[in-house]
Coordinates of C-alpha atoms in Angstrom, one line a residue:
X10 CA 103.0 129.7 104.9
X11 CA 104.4 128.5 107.9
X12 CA 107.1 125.9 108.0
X13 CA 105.7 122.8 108.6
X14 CA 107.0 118.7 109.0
X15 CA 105.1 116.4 106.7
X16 CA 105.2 112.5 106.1
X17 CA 103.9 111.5 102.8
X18 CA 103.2 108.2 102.6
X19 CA 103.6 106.5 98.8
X20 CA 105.8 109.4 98.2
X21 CA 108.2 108.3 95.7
X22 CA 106.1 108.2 92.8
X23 CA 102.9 109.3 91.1
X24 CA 100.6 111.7 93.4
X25 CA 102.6 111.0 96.0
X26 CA 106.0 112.6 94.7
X27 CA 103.7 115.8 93.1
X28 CA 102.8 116.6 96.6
X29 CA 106.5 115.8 98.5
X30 CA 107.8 118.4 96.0
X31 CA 104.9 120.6 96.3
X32 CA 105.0 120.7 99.9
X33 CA 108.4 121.3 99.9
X34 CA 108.6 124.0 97.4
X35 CA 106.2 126.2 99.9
X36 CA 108.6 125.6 102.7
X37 CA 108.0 122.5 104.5
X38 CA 110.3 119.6 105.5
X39 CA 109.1 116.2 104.2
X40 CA 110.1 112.8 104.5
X41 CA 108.6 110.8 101.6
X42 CA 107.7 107.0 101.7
X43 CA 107.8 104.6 99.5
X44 CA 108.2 100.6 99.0
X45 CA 110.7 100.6 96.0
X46 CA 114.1 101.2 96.8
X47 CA 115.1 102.6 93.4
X48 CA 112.6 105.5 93.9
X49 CA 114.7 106.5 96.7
X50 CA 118.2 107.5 94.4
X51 CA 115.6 109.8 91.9
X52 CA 113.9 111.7 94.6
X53 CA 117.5 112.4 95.9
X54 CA 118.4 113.8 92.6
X55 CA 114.9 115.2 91.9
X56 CA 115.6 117.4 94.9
X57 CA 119.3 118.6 94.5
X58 CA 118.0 119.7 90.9
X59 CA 115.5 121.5 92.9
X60 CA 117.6 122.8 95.5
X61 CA 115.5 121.3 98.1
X62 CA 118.6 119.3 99.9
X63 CA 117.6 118.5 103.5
X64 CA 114.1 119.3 102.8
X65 CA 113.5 116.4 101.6
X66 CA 114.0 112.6 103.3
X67 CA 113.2 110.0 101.1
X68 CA 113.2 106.4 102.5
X69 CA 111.4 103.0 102.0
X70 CA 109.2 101.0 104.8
X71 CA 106.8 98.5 104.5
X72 CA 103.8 100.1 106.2
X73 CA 101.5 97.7 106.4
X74 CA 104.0 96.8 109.7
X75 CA 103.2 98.6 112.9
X76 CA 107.2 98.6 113.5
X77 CA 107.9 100.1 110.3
X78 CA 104.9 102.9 111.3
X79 CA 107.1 103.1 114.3
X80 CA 110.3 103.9 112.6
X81 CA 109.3 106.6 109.7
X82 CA 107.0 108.8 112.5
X83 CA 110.5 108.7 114.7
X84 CA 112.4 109.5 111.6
X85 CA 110.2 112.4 111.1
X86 CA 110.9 113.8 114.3
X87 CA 114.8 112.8 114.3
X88 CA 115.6 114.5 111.3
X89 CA 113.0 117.5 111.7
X90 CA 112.3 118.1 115.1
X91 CA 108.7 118.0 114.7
X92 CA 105.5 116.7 112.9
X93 CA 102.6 118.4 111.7
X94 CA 101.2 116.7 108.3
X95 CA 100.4 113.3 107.5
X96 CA 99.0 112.7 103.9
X97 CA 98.1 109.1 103.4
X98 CA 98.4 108.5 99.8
X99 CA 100.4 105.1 99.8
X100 CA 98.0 102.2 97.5
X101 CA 98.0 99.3 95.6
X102 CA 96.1 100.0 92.7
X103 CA 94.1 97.7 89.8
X104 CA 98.0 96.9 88.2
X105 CA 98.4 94.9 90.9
X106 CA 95.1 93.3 91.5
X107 CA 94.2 92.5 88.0
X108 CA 97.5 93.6 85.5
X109 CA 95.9 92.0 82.3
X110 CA 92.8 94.2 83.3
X111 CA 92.6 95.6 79.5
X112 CA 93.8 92.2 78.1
X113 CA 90.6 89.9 79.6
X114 CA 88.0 88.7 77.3
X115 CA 86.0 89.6 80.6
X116 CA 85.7 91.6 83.5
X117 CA 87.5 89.7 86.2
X118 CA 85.1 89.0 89.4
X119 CA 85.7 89.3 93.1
X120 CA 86.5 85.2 93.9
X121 CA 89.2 85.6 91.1
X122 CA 91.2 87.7 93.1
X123 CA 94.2 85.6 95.1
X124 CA 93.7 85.8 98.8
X125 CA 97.0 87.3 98.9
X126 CA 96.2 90.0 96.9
X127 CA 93.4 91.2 99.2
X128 CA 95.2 91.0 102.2
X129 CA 98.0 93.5 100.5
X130 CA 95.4 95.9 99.5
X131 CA 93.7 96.0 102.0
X132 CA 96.4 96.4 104.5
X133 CA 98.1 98.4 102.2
X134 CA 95.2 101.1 101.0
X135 CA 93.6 101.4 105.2
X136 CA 94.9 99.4 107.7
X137 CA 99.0 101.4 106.8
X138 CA 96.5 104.8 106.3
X139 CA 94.6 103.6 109.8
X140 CA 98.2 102.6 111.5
X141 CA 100.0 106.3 110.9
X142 CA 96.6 108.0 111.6
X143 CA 96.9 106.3 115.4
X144 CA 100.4 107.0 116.0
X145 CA 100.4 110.8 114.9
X146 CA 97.0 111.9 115.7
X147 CA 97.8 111.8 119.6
X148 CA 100.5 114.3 119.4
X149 CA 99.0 116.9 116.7
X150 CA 95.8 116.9 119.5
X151 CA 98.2 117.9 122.3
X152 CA 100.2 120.4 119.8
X153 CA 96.7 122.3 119.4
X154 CA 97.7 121.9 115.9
X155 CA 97.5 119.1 113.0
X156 CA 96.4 118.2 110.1
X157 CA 95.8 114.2 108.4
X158 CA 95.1 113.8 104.1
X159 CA 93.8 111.0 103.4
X160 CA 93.6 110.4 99.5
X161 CA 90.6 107.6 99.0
X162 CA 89.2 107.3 95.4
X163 CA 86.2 108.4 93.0
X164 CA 82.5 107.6 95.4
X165 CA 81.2 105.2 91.5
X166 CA 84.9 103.3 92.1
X167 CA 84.1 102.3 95.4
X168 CA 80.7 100.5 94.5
X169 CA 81.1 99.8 90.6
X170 CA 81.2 96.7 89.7
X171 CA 85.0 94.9 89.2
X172 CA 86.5 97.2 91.2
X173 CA 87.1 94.9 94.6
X174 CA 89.2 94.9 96.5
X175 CA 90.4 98.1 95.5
X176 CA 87.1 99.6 95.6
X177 CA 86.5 98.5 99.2
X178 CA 89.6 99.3 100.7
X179 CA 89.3 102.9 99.6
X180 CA 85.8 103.1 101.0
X181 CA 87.0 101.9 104.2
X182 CA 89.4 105.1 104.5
X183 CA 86.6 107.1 102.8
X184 CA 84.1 106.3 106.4
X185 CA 87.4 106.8 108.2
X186 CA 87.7 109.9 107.8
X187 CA 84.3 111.1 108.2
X188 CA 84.6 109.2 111.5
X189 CA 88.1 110.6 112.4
X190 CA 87.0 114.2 112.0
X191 CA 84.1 113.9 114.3
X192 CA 86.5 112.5 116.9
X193 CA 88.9 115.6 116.2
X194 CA 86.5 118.3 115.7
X195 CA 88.0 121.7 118.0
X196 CA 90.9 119.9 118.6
X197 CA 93.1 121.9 116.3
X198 CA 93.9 118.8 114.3
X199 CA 91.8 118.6 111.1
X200 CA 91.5 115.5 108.6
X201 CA 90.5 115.9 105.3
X202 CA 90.4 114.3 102.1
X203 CA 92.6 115.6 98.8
X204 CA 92.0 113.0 95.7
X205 CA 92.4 113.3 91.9
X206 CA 88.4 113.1 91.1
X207 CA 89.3 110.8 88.3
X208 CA 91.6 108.3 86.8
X209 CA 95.4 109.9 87.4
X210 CA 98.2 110.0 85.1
X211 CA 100.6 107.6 87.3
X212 CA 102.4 104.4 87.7
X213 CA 99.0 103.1 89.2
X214 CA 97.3 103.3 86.1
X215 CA 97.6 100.5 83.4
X216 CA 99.3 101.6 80.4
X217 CA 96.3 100.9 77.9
X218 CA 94.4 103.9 79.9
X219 CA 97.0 105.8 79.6
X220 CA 97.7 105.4 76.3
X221 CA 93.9 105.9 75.8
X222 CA 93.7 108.7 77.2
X223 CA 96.5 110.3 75.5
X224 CA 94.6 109.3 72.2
X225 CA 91.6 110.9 73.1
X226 CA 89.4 107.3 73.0
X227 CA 89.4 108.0 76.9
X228 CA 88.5 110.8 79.4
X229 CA 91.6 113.2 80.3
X230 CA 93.7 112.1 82.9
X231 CA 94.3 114.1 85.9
X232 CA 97.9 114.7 86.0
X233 CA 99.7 114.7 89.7
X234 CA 101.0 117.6 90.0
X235 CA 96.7 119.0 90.1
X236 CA 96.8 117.6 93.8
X237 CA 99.1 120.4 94.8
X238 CA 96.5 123.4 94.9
X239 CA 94.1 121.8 97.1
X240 CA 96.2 120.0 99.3
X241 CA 98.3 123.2 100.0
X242 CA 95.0 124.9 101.2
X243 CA 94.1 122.1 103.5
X244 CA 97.2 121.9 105.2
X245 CA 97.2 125.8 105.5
X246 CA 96.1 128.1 108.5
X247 CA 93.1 129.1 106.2
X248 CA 91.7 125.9 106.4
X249 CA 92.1 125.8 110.5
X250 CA 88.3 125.7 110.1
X251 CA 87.9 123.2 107.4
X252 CA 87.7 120.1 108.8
X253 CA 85.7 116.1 107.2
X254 CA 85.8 117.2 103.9
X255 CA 86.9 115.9 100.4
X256 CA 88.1 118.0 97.5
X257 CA 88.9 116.8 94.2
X258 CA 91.6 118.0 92.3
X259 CA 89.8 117.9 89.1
X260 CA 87.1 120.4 90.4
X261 CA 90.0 122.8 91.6
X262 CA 90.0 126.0 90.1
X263 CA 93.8 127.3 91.0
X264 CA 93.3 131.3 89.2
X265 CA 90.7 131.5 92.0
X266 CA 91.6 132.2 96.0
X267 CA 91.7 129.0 97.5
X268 CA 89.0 129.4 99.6
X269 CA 87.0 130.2 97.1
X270 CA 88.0 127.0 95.0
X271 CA 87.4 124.9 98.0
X272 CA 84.0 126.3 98.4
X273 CA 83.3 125.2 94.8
X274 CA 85.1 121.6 94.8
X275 CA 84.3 120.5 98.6
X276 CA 82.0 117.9 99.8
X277 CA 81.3 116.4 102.9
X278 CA 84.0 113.4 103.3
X279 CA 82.3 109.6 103.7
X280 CA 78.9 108.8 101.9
X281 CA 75.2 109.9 101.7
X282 CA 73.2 106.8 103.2
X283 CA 70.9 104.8 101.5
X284 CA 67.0 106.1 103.7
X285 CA 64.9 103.5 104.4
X286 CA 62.0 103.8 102.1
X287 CA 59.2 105.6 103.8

């Protein structure tokens, strides 16, 4: 595989990480973003264990700020000398909209959620995805070359009930990048969407489901490191064709050739509209 320069955004934990150190493990530089500046010290060590040293950039940025947007694309280029893969994985996830989730005597409802906890989600979880989309797609269109991962959600989370703002947001990004590709299409860039296809084994998920899970009173958890096969092939020259559409890690059959798996486990990105009834 050709060595490539990738930001991954939320990359200091949970899916995120996975696929830093994947990326970087099949040769390509990555700088890794996160929010927490603790994170930053264990992907540090994570990688001198892994002797990945200056493959690796782990910083923090807020970017949900255009500056900060700004800053880590420069960053990429500073320390790299190029830019060819943007995976926007960074979310807020249902710990932070509703922590006692598993502890309410009741589903919590839409007007229960604080208005600053919409605004952070959703400018987390699109308008940060929408932000680093704008500032890199330009020059991957003039390379000839590019490619943009967008990791949105499960389609029944986006319109089940008790699942806003979370489930919105990720919708949003969902449309975008069935919108996006269209725009790109024989441009050499390609944008694509990698997700878990279920609940994931990660920070974002509350403890009870995890503990669940690991019970067996709960469907099996799809761990991070299952978003590495799939989002190796779409950021490969194999995919250069492959371009608005979603694979989910949990469908992913790794012993076959990745093409093949991603004939099996692909679906066109956005949604199937509702017809008006004849």
């Amino acid at each position: 595989m050709e060595r490539r320069v990738a930001i991954v955004t939320g990359g200091l934990r949970g899916l995120g990480q996975a696929m830093v150190f994947g990326l970087a493990r099949a040769g390509h530089d990555v700088v890794a973003v996160g929010h927490i500046d603790s994170d930053v010290a264990e992907i540090a060590a994570a990688a001198a264990e892994g002797d990945l040293v200056g493959h690796i950039l782990s910083l923090t940025a807020d970017l949900r700020r255009p500056a900060a947007c700004d800053r880590v694309v420069a960053m990429a280029q500073e320390c790299f000398g190029d830019l060819d893969i943007l995976v926007n994985n960074a979310g807020l996830t249902f710990t932070t909209i509703d922590p006692a989730r598993f502890r309410r005597p009741e589903p919590q409802k839409f007007w229960q959620v604080s208005d600053d906890i919409v605004r952070a989600v959703i400018e987390t979880n699109y308008i940060a995805a929408d932000q680093m989309a704008r500032r890199v797609a330009p020059k991957m269109v003039e390379a000839g070359w590019g490619r943009i991962v967008n990791v949105t959600t499960k389609l029944d989370t986006m319109n089940r009930a008790h699942t806003s703002p979370y489930g919105a947001s990720k919708a949003a990004l969902e449309m975008a990048t069935e919108v996006w590709s269209k725009e790109v299409e024989g441009t050499g860039l390609t944008i694509n969407i990698v997700n878990p296809g279920a609940g994931a084994n990660t920070p974002g998920m509350a403890e009870e489901m995890r503990a669940m899970s690991r019970e067996g009173r709960a469907p099996r958890l799809v761990e991070p490191e299952e978003m590495v096969p799939p989002l190796l092939y779409v950021v490969s020259r194999e995919a250069d064709t492959v371009n608005g559409w979603r694979f989910d890690a949990n469908l992913w059959d790794a012993s076959l050739p990745p093409a093949e798996a991603a004939r099996r486990a692909g679906r066109p990105a956005g949604f199937e509209m509702h017809p008006h009834p004849a």
